[in-house]
mmCIF file of C-alpha atoms in Angstrom:
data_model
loop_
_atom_site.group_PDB
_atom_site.id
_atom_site.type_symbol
_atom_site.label_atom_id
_atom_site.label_comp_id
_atom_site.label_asym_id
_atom_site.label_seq_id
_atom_site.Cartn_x
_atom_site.Cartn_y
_atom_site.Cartn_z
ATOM 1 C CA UNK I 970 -0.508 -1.579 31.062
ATOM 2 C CA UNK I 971 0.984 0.003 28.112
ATOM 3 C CA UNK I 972 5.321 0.483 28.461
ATOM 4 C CA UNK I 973 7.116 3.257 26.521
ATOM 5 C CA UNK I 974 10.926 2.276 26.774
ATOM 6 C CA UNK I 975 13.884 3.807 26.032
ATOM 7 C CA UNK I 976 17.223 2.492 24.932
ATOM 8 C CA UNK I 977 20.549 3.862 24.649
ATOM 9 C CA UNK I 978 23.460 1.960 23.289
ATOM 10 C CA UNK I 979 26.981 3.072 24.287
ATOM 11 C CA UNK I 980 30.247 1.824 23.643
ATOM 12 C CA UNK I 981 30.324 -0.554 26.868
ATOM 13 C CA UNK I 982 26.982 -0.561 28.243
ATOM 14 C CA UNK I 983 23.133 -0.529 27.249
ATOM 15 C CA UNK I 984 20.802 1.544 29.505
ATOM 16 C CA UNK I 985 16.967 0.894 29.761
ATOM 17 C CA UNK I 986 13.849 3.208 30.402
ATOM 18 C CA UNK I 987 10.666 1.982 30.952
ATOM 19 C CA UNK I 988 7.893 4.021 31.744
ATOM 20 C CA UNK I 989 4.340 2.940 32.211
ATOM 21 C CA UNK I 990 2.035 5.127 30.477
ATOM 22 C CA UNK I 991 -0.607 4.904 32.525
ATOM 23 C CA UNK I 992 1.002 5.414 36.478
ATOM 24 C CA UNK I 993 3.888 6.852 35.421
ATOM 25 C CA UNK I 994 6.491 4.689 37.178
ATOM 26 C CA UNK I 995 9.731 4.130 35.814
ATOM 27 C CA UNK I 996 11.962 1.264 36.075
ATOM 28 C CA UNK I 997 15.833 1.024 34.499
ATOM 29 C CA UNK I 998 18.448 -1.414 33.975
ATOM 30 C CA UNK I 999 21.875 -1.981 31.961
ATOM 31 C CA UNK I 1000 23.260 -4.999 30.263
ATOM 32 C CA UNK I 1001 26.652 -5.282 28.306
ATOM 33 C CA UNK I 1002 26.445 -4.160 24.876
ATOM 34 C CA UNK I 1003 27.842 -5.854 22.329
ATOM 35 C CA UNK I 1004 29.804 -4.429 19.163
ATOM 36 C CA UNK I 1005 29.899 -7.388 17.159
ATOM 37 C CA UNK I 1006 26.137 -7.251 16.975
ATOM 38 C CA UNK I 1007 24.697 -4.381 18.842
ATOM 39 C CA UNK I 1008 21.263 -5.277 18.320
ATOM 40 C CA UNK I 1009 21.861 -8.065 20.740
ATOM 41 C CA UNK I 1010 22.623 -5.912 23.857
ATOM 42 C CA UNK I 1011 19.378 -4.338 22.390
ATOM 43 C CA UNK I 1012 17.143 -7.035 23.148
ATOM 44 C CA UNK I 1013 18.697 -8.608 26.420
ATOM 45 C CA UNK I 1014 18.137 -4.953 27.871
ATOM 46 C CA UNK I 1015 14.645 -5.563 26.770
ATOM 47 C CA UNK I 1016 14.586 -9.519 28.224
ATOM 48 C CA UNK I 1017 15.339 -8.053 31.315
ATOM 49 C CA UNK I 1018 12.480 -5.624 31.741
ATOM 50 C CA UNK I 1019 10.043 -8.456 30.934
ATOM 51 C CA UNK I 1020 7.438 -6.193 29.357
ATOM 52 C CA UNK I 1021 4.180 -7.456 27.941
ATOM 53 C CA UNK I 1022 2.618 -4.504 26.204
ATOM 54 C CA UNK I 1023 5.081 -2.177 24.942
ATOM 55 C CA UNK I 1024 3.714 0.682 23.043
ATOM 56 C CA UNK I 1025 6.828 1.771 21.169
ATOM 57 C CA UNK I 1026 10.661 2.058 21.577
ATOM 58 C CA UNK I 1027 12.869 4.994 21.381
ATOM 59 C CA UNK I 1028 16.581 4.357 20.578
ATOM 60 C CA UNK I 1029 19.560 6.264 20.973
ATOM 61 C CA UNK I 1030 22.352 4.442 18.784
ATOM 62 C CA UNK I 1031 26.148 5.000 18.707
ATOM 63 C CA UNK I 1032 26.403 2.657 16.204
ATOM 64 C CA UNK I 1033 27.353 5.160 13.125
ATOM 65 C CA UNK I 1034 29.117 7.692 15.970
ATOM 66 C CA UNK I 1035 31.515 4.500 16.879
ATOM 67 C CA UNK I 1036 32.063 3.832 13.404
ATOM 68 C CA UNK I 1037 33.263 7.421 12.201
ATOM 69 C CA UNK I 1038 35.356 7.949 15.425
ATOM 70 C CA UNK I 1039 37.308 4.873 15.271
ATOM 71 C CA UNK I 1040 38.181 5.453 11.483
ATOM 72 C CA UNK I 1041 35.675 1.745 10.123
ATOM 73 C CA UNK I 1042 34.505 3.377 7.203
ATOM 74 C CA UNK I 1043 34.970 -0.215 5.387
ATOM 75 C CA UNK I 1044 35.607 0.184 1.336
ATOM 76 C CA UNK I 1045 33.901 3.400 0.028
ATOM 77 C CA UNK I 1046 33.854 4.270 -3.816
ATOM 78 C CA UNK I 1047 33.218 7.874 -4.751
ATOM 79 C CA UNK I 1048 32.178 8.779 -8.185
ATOM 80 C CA UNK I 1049 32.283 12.860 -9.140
ATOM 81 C CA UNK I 1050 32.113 15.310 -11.789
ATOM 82 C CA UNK I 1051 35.154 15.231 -14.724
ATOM 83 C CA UNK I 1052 37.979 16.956 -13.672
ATOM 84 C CA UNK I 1053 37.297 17.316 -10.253
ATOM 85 C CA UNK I 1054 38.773 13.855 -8.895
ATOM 86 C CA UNK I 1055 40.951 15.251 -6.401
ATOM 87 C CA UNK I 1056 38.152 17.102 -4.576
ATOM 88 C CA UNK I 1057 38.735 15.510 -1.380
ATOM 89 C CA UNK I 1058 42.509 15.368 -1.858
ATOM 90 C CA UNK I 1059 42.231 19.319 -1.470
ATOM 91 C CA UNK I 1060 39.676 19.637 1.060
ATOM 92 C CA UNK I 1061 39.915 22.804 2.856
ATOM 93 C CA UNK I 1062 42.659 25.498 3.535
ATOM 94 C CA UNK I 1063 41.936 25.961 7.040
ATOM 95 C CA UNK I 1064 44.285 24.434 9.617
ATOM 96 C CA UNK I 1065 42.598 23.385 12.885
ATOM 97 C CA UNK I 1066 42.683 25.192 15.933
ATOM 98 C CA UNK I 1067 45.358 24.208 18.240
ATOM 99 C CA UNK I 1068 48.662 24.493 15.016
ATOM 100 C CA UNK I 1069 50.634 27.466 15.100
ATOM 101 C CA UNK I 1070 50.857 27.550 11.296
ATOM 102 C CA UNK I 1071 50.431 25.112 9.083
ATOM 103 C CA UNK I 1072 53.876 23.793 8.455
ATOM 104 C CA UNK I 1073 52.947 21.437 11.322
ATOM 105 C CA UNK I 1074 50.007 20.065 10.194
ATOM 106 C CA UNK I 1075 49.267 17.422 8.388
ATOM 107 C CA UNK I 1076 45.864 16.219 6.723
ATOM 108 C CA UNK I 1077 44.636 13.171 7.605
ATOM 109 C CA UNK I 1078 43.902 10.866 5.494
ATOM 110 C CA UNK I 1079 40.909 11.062 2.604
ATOM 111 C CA UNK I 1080 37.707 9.324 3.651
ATOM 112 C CA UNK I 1081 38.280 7.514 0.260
ATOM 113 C CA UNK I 1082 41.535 7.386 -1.286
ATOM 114 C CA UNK I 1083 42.133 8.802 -4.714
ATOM 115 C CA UNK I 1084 42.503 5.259 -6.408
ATOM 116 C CA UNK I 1085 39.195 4.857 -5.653
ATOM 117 C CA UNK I 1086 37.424 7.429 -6.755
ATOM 118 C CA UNK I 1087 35.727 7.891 -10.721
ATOM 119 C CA UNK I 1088 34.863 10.334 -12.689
ATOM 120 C CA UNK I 1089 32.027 11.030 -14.993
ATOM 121 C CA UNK I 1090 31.505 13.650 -18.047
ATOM 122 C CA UNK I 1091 29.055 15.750 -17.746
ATOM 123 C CA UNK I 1092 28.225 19.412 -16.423
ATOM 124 C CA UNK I 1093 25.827 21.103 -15.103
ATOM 125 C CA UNK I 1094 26.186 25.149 -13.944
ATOM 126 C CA UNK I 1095 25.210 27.135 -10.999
ATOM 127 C CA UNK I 1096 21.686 27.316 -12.028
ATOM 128 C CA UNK I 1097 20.980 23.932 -12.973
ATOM 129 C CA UNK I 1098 21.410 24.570 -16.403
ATOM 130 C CA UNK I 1099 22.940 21.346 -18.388
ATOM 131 C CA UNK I 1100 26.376 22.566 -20.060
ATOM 132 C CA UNK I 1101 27.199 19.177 -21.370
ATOM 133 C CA UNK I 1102 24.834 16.213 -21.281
ATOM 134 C CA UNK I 1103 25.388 13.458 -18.966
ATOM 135 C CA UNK I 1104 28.009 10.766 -20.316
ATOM 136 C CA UNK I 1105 26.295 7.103 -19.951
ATOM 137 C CA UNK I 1106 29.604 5.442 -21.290
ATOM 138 C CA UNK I 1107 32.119 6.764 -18.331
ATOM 139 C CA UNK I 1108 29.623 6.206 -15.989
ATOM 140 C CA UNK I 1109 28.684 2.907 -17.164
ATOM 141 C CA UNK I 1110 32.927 2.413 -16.965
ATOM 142 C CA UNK I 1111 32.929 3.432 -13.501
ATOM 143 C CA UNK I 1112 29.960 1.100 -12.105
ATOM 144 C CA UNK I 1113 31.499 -1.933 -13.742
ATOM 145 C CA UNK I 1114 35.056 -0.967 -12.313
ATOM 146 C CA UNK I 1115 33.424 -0.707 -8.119
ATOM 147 C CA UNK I 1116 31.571 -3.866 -9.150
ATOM 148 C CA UNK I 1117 35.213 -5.949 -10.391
ATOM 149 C CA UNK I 1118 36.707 -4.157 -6.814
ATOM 150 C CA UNK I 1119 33.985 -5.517 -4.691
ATOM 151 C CA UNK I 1120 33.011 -1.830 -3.537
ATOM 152 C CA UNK I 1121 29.669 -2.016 -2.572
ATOM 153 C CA UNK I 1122 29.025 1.590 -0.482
ATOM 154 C CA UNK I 1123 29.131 4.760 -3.437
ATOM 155 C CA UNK I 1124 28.816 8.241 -2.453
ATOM 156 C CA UNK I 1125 28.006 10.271 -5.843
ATOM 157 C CA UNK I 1126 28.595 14.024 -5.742
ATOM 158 C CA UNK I 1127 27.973 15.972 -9.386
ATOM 159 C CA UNK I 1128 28.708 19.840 -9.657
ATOM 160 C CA UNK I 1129 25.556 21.650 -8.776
ATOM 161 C CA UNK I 1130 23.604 18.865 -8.592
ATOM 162 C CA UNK I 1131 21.662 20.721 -5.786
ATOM 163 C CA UNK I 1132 20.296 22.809 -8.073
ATOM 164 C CA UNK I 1133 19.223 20.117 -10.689
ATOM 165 C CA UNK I 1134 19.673 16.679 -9.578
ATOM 166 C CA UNK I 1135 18.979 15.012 -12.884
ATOM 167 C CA UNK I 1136 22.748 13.839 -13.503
ATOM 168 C CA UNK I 1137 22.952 12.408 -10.213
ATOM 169 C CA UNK I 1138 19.377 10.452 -10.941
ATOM 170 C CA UNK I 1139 21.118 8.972 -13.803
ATOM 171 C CA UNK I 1140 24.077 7.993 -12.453
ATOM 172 C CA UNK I 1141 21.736 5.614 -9.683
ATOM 173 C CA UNK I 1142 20.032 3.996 -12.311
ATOM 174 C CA UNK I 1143 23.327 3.114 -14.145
ATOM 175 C CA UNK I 1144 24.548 1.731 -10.737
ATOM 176 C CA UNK I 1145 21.121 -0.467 -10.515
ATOM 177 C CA UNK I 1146 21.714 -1.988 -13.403
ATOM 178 C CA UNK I 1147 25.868 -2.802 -13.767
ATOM 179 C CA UNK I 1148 26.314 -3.064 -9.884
ATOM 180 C CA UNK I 1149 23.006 -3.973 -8.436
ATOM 181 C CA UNK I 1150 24.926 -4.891 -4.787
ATOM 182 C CA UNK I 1151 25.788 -1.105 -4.164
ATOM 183 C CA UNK I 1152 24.092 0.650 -1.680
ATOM 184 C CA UNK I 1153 24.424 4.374 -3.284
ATOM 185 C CA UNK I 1154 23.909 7.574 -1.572
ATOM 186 C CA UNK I 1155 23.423 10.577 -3.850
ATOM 187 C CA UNK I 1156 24.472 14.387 -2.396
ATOM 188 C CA UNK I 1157 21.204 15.692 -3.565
ATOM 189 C CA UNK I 1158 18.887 13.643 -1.239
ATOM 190 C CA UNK I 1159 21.847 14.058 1.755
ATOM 191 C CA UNK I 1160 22.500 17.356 1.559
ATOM 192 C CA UNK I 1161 20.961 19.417 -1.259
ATOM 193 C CA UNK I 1162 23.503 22.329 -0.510
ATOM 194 C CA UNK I 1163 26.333 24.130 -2.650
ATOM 195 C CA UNK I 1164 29.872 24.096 -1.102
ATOM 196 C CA UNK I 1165 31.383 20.778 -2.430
ATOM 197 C CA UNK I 1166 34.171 19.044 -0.421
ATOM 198 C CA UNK I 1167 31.444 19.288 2.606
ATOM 199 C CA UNK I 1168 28.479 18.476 0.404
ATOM 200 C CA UNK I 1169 31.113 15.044 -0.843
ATOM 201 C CA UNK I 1170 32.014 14.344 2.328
ATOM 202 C CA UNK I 1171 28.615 14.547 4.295
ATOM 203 C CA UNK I 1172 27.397 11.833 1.296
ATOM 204 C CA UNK I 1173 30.249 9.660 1.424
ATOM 205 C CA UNK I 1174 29.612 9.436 5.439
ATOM 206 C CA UNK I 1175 26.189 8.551 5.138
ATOM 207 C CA UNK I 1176 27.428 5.945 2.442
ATOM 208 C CA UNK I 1177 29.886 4.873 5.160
ATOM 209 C CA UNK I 1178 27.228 4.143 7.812
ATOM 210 C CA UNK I 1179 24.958 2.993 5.693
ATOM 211 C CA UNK I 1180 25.027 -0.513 5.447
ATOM 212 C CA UNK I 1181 25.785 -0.905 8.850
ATOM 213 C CA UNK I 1182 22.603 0.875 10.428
ATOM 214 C CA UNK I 1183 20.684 -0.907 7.588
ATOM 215 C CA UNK I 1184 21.416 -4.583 9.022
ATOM 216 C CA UNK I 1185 21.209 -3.316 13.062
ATOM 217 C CA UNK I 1186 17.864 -1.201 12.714
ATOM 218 C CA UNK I 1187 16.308 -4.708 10.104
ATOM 219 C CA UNK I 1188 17.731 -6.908 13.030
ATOM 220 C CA UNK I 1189 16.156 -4.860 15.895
ATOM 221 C CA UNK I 1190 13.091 -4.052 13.789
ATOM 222 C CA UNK I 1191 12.404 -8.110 13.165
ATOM 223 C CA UNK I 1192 12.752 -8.807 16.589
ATOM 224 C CA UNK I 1193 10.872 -6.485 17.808
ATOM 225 C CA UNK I 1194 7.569 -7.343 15.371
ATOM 226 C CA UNK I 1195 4.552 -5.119 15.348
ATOM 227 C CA UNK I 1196 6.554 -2.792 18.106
ATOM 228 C CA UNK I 1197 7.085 0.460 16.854
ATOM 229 C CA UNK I 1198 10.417 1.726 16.831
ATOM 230 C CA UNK I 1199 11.770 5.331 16.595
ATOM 231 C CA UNK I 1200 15.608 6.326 16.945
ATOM 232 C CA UNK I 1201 17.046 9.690 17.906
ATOM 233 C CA UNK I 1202 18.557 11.616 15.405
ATOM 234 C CA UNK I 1203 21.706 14.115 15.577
ATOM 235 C CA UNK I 1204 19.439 16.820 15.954
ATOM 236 C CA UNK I 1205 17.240 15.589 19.066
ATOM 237 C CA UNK I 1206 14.572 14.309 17.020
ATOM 238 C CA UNK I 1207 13.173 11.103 17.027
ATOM 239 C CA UNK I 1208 12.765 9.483 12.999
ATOM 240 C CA UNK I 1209 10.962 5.867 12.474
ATOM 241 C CA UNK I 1210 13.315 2.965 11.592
ATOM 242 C CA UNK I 1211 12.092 2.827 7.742
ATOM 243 C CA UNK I 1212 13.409 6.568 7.533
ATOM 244 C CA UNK I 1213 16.453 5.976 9.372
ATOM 245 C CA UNK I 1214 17.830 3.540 6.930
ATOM 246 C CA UNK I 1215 16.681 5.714 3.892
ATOM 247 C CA UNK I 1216 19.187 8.519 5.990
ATOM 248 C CA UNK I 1217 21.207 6.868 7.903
ATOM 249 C CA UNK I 1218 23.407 10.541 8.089
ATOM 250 C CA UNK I 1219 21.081 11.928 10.339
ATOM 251 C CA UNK I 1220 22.378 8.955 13.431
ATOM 252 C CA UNK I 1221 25.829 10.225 13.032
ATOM 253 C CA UNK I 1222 25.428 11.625 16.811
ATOM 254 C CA UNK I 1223 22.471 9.671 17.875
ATOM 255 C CA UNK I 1224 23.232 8.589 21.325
ATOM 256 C CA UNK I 1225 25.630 11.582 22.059
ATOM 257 C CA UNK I 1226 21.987 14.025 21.017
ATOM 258 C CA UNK I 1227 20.220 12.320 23.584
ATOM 259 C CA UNK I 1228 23.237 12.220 26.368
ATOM 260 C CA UNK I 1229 23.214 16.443 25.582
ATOM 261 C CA UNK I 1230 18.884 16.619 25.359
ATOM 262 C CA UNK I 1231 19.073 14.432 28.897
ATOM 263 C CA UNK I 1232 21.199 16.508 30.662
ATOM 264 C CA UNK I 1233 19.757 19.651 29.926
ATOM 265 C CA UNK I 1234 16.293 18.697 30.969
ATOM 266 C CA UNK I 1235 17.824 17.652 34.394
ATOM 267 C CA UNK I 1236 19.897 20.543 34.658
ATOM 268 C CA UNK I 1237 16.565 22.881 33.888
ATOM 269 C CA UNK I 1238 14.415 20.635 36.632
ATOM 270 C CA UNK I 1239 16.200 19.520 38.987
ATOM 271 C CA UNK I 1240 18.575 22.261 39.423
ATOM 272 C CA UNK I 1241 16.981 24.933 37.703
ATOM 273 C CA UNK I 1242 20.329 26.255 35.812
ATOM 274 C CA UNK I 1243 19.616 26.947 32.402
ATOM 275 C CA UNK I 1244 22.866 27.569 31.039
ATOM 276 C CA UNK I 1245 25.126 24.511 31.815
ATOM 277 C CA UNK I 1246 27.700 22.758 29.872
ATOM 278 C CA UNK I 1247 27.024 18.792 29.426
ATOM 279 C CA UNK I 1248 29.863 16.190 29.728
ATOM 280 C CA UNK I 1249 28.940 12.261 28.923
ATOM 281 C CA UNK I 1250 31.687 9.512 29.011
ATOM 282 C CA UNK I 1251 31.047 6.526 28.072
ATOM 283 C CA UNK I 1252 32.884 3.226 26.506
ATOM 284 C CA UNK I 1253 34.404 4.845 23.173
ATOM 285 C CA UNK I 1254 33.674 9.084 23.328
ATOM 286 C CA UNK I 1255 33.543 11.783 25.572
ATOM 287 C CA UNK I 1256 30.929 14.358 24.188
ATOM 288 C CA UNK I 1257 30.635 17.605 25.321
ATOM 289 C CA UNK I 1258 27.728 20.019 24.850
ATOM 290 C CA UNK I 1259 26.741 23.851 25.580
ATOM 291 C CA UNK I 1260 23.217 24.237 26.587
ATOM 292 C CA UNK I 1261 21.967 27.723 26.486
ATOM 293 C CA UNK I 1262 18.381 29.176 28.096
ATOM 294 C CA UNK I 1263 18.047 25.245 28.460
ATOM 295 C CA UNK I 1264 18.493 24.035 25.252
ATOM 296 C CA UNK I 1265 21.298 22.520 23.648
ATOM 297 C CA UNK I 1266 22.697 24.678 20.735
ATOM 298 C CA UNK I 1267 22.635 23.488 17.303
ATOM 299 C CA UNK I 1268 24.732 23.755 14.529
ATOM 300 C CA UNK I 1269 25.077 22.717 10.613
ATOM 301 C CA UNK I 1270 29.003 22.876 10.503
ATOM 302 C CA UNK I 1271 29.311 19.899 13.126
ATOM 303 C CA UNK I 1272 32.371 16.980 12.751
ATOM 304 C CA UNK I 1273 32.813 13.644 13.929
ATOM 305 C CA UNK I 1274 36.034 12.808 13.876
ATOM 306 C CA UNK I 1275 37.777 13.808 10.997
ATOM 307 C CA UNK I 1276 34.575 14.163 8.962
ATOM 308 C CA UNK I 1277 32.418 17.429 8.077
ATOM 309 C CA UNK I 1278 28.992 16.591 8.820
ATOM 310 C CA UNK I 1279 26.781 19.528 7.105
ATOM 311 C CA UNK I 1280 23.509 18.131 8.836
ATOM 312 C CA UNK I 1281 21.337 19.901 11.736
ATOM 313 C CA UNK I 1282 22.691 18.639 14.688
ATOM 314 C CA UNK I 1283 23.442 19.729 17.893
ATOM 315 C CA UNK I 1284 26.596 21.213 18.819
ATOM 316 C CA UNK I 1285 28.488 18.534 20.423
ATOM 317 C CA UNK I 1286 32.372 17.721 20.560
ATOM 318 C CA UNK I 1287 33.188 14.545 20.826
#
């Protein structure tokens, strides 16, 4: 008897599928989570189903979502192009809906503040095309300066380095060797996309999350053995755990995905309304979804929290 089970970790509780592949029967149950280490509400669910054969595990995590909405973003360095340090400082014009003008509104704060962001010479142009040649001696500087501050999570955004990524390349392999500890997340393998306060900030998020889904999926992942394990990404996909921690980004809305893909299938069965809207509330977030000729809608402009997220995802407020 072969057991597919799912798992979905929420701010207060952790629910548990199992389905038996071969009658089809299903049998749930919920256990506590628990923040401090989530992966153990992960594996009591799975005590208490007291499977001997599972075939693989499906995981919808609100580790990263949890993270982002409660502002735990932990130290993050961010190292740019020369002459564009305040970036982030001016963000966008737009003022959220909801202000009358903008006299009332007031930014909130920078996902990384500017004392800890560095610069690098350098330029590349629209095409790709190298301007000036990558400096090795400010971006040495800057390495050495996160490694004296103990920053260990780097987001690294050049100009244009979606259309040639070599500066970006070479500013990783400086980091590997003057601040080996870092874990480094380059914009060109995030989000290979002009626009650059989104393209920064969508980098410096998965850089946020990073270390964190590293250590739960490695925990889960050892416990679990030879078990195959898959976790839902933003955009109702499933990835394996050795690609989640490569892109940890793409878990940003993880459980709330799955909350949004669940209720639409029962909507579309059970009730046979295919345009609904979706509400979930659970322990930290209330997300809210629009599903449309029974799917939910997607969307590359999504936020969580105060962050831009310029990933495929589905449209979901939360």
């Amino acid at each position: 008897m072969a057991i597919r089970i799912g798992i979905d970790t929420g701010g207060t509780f952790t629910d548990v599928v199992a389905v038996d592949e071969d009658s089809g029967a299903i049998v749930t149950t919920k256990t506590p989570s628990t923040p401090d280490d989530p992966a153990a509400g992960f594996m009591a669910g799975i005590a208490r189903l007291d499977a001997a054969d599972i075939a693989a595990v499906c995981h919808g995590t609100t580790v990263a979502t949890n993270r982002l909405l409660e502002g735990r973003v932990g130290d993050l360095g961010f190292i740019t192009t020369e002459g564009f340090e305040f970036l982030l400082e001016i963000a966008r014009q737009s003022v959220p809906d909801g202000y009358g003008n903008s006299y009332f509104w007031v930014k909130p704060p920078r996902i990384v503040p500017a004392h800890r962001v560095k610069t690098v010479g350098g330029r590349l142009d629209h095409t790709g095309a190298e301007v000036r040649p990558f400096d090795e001696a400010s971006a040495v500087r800057a390495a050495r300066w996160f490694r004296d501050q103990g920053v260990t999570a780097i987001g690294v955004c050049f100009l244009h380095s979606y259309a040639d990524p070599a500066h970006e390349r070479a500013m990783r392999e400086v980091l590997r060797r003057e601040h080996p500890d870092a874990v480094v997340s380059l914009s060109h393998e995030v989000l290979r996309e002009y626009r650059e306060y989104e393209r920064s900030v969508t980098t410096l998020v998965d850089a946020a999350v990073k270390p964190a889904i590293g250590r739960y999926v490695a925990r889960i992942s050892e416990r679990l053995g030879d078990v195959p394990l898959y976790v839902m990404t933003s955009n109702g996909g499933v990835l394996s755990a050795s690609e989640v921690v490569d892109r940890p980004i793409t878990t940003v809305l993880s459980g709330p995905a799955a909350g949004a893909l669940g209720a639409a299938f029962v909507a579309r069965a059970a009730a046979e309304h295919a345009n609904v809207i979706t509400l979930d509330g659970g322990g930290t977030s209330t997300d809210v979804a629009v599903v449309l000729d029974g799917e939910p809608t997607l969307t590359t402009e999504g936020t969580v929290g105060d962050y831009p997220s310029k990933i495929p995802m589905i449209d979901i407020v939360t």
